[in-house]
PDB file of C-alpha atoms in Angstrom:
ATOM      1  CA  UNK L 494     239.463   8.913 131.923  1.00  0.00           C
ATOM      2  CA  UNK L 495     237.373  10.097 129.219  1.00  0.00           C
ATOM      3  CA  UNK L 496     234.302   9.823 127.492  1.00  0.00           C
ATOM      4  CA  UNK L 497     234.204   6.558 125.976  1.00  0.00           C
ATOM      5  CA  UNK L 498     231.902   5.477 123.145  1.00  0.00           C
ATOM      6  CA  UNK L 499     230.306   2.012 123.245  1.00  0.00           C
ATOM      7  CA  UNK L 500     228.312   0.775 120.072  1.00  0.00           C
ATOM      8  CA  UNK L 501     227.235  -2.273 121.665  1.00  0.00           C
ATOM      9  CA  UNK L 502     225.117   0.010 124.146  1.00  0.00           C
ATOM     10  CA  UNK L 503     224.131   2.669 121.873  1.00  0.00           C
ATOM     11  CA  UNK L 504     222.412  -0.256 119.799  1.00  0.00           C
ATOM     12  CA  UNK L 505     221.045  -1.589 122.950  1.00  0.00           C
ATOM     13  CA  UNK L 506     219.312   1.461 123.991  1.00  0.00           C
ATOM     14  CA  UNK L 507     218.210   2.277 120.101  1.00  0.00           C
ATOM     15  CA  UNK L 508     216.361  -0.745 120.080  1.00  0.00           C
ATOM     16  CA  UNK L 509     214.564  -0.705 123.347  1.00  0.00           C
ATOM     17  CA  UNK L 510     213.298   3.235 122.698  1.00  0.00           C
ATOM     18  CA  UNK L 511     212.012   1.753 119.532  1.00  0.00           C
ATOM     19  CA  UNK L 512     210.052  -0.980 121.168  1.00  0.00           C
ATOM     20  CA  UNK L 513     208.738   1.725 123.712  1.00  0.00           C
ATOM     21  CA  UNK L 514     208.498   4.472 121.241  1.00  0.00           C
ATOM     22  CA  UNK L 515     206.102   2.372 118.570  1.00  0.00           C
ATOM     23  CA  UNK L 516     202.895   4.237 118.928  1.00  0.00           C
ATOM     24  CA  UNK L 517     204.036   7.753 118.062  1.00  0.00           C
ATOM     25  CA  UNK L 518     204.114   8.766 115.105  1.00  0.00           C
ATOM     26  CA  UNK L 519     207.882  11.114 115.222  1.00  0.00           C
ATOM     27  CA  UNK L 520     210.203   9.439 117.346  1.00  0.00           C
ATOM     28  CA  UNK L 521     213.162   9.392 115.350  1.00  0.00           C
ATOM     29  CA  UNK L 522     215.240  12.125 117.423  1.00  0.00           C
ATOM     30  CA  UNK L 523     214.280  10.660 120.500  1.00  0.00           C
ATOM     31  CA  UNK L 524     215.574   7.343 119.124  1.00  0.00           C
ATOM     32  CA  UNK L 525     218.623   9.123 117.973  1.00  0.00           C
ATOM     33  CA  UNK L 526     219.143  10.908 120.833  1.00  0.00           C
ATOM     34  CA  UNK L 527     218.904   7.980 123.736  1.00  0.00           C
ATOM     35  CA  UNK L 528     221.152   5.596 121.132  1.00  0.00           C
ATOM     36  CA  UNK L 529     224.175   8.291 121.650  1.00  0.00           C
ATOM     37  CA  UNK L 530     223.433   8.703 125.536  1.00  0.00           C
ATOM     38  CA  UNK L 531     223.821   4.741 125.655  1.00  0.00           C
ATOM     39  CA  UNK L 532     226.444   5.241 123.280  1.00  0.00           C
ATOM     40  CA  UNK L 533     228.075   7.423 125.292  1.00  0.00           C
ATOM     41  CA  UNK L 534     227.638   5.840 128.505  1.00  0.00           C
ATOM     42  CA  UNK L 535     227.301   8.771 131.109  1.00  0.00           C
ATOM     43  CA  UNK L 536     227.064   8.858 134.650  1.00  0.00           C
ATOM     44  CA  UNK L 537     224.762  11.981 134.690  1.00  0.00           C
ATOM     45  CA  UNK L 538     222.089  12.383 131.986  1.00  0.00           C
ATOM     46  CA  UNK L 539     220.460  15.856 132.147  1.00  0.00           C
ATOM     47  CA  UNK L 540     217.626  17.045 130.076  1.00  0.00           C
ATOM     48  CA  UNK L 541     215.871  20.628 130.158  1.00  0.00           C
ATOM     49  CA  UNK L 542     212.225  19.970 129.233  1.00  0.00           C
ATOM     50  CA  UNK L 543     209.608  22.596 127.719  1.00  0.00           C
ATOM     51  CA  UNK L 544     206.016  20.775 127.984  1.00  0.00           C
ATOM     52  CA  UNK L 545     203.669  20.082 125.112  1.00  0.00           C
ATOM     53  CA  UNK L 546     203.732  16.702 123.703  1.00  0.00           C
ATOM     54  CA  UNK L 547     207.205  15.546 123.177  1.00  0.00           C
ATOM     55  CA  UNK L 548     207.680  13.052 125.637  1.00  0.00           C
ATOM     56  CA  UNK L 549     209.641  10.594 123.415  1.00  0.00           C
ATOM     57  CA  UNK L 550     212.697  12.137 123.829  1.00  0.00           C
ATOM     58  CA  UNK L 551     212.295  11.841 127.687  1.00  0.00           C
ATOM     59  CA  UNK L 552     211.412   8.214 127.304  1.00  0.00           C
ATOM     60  CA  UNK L 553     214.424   7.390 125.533  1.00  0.00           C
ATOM     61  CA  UNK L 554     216.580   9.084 128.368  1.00  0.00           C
ATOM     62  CA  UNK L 555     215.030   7.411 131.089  1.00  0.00           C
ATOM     63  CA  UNK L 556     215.593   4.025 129.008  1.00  0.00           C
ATOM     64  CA  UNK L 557     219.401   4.983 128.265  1.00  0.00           C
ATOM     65  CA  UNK L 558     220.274   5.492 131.988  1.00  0.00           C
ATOM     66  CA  UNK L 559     218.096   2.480 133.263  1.00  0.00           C
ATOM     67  CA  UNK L 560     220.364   0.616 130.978  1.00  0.00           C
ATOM     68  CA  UNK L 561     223.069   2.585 132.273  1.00  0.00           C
ATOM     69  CA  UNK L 562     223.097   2.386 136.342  1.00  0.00           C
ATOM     70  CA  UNK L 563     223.001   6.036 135.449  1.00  0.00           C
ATOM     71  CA  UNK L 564     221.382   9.027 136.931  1.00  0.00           C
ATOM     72  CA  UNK L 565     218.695  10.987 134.668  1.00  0.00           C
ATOM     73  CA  UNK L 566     217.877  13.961 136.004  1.00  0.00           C
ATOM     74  CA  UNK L 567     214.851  15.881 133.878  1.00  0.00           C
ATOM     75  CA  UNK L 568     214.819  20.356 134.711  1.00  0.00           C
ATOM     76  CA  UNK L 569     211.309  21.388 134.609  1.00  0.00           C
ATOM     77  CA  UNK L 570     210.083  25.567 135.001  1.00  0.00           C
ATOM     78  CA  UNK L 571     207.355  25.076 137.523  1.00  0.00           C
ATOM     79  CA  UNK L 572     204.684  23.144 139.451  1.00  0.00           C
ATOM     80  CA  UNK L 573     202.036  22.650 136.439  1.00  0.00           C
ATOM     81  CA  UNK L 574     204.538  21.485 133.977  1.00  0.00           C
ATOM     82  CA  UNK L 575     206.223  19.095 136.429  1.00  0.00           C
ATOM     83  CA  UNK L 576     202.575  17.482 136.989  1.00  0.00           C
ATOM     84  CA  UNK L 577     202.467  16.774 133.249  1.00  0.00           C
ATOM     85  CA  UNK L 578     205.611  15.232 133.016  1.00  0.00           C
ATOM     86  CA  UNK L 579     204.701  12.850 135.875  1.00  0.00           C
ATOM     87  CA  UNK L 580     201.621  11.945 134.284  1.00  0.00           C
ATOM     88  CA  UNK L 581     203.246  11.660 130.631  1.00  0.00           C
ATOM     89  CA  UNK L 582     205.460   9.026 132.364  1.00  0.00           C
ATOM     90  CA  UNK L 583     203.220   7.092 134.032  1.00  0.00           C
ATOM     91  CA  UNK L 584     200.935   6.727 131.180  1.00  0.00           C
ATOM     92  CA  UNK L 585     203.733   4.908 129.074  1.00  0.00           C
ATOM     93  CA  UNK L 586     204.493   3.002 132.435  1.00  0.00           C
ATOM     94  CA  UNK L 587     208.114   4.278 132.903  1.00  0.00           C
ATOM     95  CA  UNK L 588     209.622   5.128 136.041  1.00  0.00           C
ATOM     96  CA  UNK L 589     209.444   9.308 136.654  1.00  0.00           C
ATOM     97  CA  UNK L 590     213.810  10.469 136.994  1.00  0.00           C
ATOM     98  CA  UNK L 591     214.438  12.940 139.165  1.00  0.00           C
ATOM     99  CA  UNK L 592     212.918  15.892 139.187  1.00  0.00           C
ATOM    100  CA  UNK L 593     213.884  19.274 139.733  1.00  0.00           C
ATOM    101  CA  UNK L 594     211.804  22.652 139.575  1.00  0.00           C
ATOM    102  CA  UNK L 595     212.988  25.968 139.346  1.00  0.00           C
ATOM    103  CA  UNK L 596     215.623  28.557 137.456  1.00  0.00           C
ATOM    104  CA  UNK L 597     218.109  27.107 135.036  1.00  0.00           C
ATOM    105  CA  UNK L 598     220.915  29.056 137.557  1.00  0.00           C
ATOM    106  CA  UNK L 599     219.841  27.896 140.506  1.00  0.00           C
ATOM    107  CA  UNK L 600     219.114  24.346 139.394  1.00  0.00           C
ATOM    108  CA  UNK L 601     222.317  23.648 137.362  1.00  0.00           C
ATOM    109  CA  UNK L 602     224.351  25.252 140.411  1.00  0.00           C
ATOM    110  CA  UNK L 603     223.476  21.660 142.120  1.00  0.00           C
ATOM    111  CA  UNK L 604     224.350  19.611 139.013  1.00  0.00           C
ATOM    112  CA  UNK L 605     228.333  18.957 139.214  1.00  0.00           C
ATOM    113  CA  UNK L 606     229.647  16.687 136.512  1.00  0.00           C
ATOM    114  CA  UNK L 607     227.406  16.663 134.015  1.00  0.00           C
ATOM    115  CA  UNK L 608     228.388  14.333 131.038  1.00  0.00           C
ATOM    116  CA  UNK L 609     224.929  14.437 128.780  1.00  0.00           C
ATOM    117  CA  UNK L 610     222.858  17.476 128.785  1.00  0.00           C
ATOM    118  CA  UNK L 611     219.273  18.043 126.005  1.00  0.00           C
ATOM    119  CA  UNK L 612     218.097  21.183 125.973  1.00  0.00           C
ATOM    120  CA  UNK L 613     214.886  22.308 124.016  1.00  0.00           C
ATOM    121  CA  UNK L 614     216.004  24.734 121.671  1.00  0.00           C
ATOM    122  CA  UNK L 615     212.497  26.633 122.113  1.00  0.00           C
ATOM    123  CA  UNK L 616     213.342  27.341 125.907  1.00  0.00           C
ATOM    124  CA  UNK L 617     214.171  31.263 126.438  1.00  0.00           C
ATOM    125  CA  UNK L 618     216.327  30.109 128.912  1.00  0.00           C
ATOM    126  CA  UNK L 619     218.488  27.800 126.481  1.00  0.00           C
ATOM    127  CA  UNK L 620     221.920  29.897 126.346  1.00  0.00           C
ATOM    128  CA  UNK L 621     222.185  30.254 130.110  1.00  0.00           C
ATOM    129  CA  UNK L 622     221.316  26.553 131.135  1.00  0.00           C
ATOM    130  CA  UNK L 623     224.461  25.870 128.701  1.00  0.00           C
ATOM    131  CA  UNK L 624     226.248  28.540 130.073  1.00  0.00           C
ATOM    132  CA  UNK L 625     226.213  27.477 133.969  1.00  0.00           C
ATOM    133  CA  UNK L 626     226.602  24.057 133.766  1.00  0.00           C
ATOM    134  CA  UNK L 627     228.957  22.372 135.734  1.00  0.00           C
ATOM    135  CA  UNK L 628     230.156  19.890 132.924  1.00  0.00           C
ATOM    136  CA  UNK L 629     232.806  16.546 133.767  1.00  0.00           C
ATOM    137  CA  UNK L 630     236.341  16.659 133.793  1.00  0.00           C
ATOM    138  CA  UNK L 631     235.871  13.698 131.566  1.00  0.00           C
ATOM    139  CA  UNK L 632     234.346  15.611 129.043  1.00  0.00           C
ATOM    140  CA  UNK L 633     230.468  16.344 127.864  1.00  0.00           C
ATOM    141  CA  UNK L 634     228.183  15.913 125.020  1.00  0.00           C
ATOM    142  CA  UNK L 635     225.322  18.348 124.742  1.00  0.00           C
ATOM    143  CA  UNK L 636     222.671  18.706 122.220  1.00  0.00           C
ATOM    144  CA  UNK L 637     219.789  20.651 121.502  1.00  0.00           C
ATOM    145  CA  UNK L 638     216.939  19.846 119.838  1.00  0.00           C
ATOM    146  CA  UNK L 639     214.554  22.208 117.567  1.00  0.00           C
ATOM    147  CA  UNK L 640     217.668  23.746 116.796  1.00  0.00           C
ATOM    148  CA  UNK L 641     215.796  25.242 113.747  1.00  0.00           C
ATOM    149  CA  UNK L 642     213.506  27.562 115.580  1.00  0.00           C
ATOM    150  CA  UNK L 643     214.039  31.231 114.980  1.00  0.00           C
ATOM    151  CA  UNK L 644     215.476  31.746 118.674  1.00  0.00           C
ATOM    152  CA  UNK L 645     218.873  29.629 117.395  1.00  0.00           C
ATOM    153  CA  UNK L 646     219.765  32.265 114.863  1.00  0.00           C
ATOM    154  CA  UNK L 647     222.943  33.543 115.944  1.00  0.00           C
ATOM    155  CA  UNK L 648     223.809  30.688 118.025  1.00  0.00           C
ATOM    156  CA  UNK L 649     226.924  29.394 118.689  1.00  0.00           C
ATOM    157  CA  UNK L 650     228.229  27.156 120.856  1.00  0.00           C
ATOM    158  CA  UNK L 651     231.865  28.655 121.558  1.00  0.00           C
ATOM    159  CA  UNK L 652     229.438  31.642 122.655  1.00  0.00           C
ATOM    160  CA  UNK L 653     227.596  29.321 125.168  1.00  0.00           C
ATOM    161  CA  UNK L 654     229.827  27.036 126.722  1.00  0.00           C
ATOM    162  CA  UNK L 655     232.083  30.172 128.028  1.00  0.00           C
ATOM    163  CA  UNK L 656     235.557  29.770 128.813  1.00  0.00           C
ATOM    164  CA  UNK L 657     236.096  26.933 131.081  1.00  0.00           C
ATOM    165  CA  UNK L 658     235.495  24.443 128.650  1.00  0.00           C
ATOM    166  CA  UNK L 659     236.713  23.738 124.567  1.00  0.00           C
ATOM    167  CA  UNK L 660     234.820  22.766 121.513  1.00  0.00           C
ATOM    168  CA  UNK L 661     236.232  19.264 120.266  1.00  0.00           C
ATOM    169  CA  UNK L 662     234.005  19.346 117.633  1.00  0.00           C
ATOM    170  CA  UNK L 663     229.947  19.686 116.349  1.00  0.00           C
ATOM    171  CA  UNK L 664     227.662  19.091 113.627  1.00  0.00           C
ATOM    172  CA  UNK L 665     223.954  19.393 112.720  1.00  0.00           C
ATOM    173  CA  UNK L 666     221.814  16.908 111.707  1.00  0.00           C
ATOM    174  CA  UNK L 667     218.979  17.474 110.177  1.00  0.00           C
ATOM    175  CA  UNK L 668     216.108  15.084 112.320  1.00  0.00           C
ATOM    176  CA  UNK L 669     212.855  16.240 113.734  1.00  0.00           C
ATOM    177  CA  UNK L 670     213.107  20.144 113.862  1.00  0.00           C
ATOM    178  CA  UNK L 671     216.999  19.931 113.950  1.00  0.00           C
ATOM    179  CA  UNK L 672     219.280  18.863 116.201  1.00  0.00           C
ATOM    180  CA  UNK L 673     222.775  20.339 117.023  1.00  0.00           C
ATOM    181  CA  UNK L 674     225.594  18.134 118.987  1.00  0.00           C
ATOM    182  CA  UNK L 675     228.363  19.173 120.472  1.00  0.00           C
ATOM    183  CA  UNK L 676     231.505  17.236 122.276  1.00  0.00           C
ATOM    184  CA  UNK L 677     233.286  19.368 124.574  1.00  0.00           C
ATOM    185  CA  UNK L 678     236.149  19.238 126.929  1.00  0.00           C
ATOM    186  CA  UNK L 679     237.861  20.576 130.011  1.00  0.00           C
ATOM    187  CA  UNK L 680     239.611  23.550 128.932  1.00  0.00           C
ATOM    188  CA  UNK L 681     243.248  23.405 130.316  1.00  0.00           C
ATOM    189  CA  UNK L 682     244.284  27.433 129.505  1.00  0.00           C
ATOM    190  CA  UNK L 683     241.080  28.483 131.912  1.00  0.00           C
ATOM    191  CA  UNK L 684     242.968  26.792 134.922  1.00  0.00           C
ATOM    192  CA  UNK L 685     246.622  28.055 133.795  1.00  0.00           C
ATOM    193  CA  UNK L 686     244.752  31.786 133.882  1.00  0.00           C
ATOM    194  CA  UNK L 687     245.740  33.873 136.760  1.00  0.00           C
ATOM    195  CA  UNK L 688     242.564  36.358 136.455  1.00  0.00           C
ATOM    196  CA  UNK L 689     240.757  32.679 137.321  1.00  0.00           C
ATOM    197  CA  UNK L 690     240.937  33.067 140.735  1.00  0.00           C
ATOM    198  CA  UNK L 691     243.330  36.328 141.329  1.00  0.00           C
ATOM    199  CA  UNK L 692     242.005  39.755 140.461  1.00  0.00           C
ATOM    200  CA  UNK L 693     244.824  42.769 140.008  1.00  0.00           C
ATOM    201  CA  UNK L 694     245.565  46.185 141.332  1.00  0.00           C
ATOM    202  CA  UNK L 695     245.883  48.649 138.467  1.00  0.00           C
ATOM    203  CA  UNK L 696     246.915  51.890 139.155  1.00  0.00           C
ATOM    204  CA  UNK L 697     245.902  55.201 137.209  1.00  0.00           C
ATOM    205  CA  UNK L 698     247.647  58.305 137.857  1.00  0.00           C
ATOM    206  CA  UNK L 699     245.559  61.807 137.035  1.00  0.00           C
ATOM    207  CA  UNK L 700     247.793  64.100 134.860  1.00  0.00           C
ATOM    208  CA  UNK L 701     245.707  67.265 135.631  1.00  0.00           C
ATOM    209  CA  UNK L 702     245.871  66.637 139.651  1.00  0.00           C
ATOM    210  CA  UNK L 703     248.728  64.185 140.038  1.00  0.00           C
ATOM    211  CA  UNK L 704     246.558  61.917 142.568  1.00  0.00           C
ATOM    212  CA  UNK L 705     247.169  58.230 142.194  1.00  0.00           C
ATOM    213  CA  UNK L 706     243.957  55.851 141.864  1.00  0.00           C
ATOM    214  CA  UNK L 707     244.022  52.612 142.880  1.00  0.00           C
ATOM    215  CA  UNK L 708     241.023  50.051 141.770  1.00  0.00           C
ATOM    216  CA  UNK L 709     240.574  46.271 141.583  1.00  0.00           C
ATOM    217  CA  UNK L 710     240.696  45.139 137.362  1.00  0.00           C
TER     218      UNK L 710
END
C-alpha cells in the first residue's frame, strides 16, 4: 500500500502549527512543511537538524506525528547541539522526539522505512544523509529546506537518491529560503539487477604473454 494523501489531516496539522507557531515572526515553511507530513500521513518522520534558531520547523514535525501515532525522529551532529534542541523544545512546552547523535551513515543505517525525511539544505552532510537512507517500500517524500544556499548548486535529486529508488516527481517552491520536494518510489529495475547482489568473473587474456587473468567486476 502506498503513500496516501489525506487533506483532512494536512489541514489539521496546518492549523495546530499555526496556533503553536504564533510568536515567530517566519513560520510559513514550517507550517508548510508539517501540513504535508500530516498530509501525508507517515509512520516515520525524520528530520536532519543544523542548530541556530529555526526551531519552527521542528515544532511542526513533532505536532504532525503527535497527530499521527507516528514516530518523529530528529538527527542531530553532536552533544552541544542536541542540548539546544532539548532546551528549544521545552521552552515552547513540546515533548523532545527521539533523538539521535552522530554521522549521517551511521545514524540512517538504523532508520529502515523511512516515509518523511527534512534535511537542512546548509548541512555539508546533506547529499549523503539522502543518499543512505533506507526509504519505505510504500514510497517517500523528502524535502529540503534552504534549498537556495550556494551548497545546492548542482543538485539534483536523481544524483542523490542513487539507484534503488525512482523520482515520481518534484518541484520548488519558493518559501522561506527555498524549499525543494520530492516523491519517490521503490525502484523495481534495482531488484531485477543481477550485479545487485551477484558480482561476475571477467576474464582478460594478455596478448604479449598469453596468461589468462581472472578478477571479480
Amino acid at each position: 500500500m502506498e503513500l496516501v494523501w489525506s487533506p483532512e489531516m494536512a489541514s489539521k496539522v496546518f492549523i495546530d502549527t499555526v496556533n503553536n507557531c504564533i510568536n515567530f515572526q517566519e513560520s510559513d515553511e514550517a507550517e508548510m512543511i508539517s501540513a504535508m507530513a500530516g498530509g501525508w500521513n507517515p509512520r516515520l518522520i525524520v528530520e536532519a537538524w543544523l542548530g541556530g534558531s529555526e526551531i519552527t520547523t521542528s515544532i511542526g514535525l513533532e505536532i504532525a506525528a503527535r497527530n499521527l501515532g507516528g514516530r518523529y525522529v530528529c538527527i542531530i551532529q553532536n552533544e552541544s547541539l542536541r542540548s539546544e534542541f532539548v532546551a528549544a523544545m521545552e521552552e515552547h512546552g513540546l515533548p523532545v522526539p527521539d533523538l539521535m547523535v552522530g554521522e549521517a551513515k551511521e545514524v540512517m543505517a538504523r532508520l529502515p522505512e523511512v516515509e518523511f525525511m527534512v534535511v537542512d539544505g546548509r548541512r555539508k552532510d546533506l547529499r549523503e544523509l539522502f543518499g543512505v537512507a533506507k526509504l519505505s517500500h510504500r514510497g517517500a517524500v523528502l524535502l529540503c529546506k534552504n534549498a537556495t544556499r550556494r551548497r545546492m548548486v548542482g543538485f539534483r535529486w536523481e544524483l542523490v537518491i542513487g539507484k534503488t529508488a525512482r523520482l515520481v516527481r518534484s518541484v520548488i517552491i519558493p518559501v522561506g529560503q527555498g524549499l525543494k520536494i520530492a516523491y519517490v518510489k521503490e525502484n523495481p529495475e534495482y531488484e531485477k539487477s543481477p550485479s545487485k547482489n551477484h558480482s561476475r568473473w571477467i576474464t582478460k587474456i594478455d596478448r604479449k604473454t598469453g596468461e589468462e587473468h581472472v578478477f571479480r567486476g
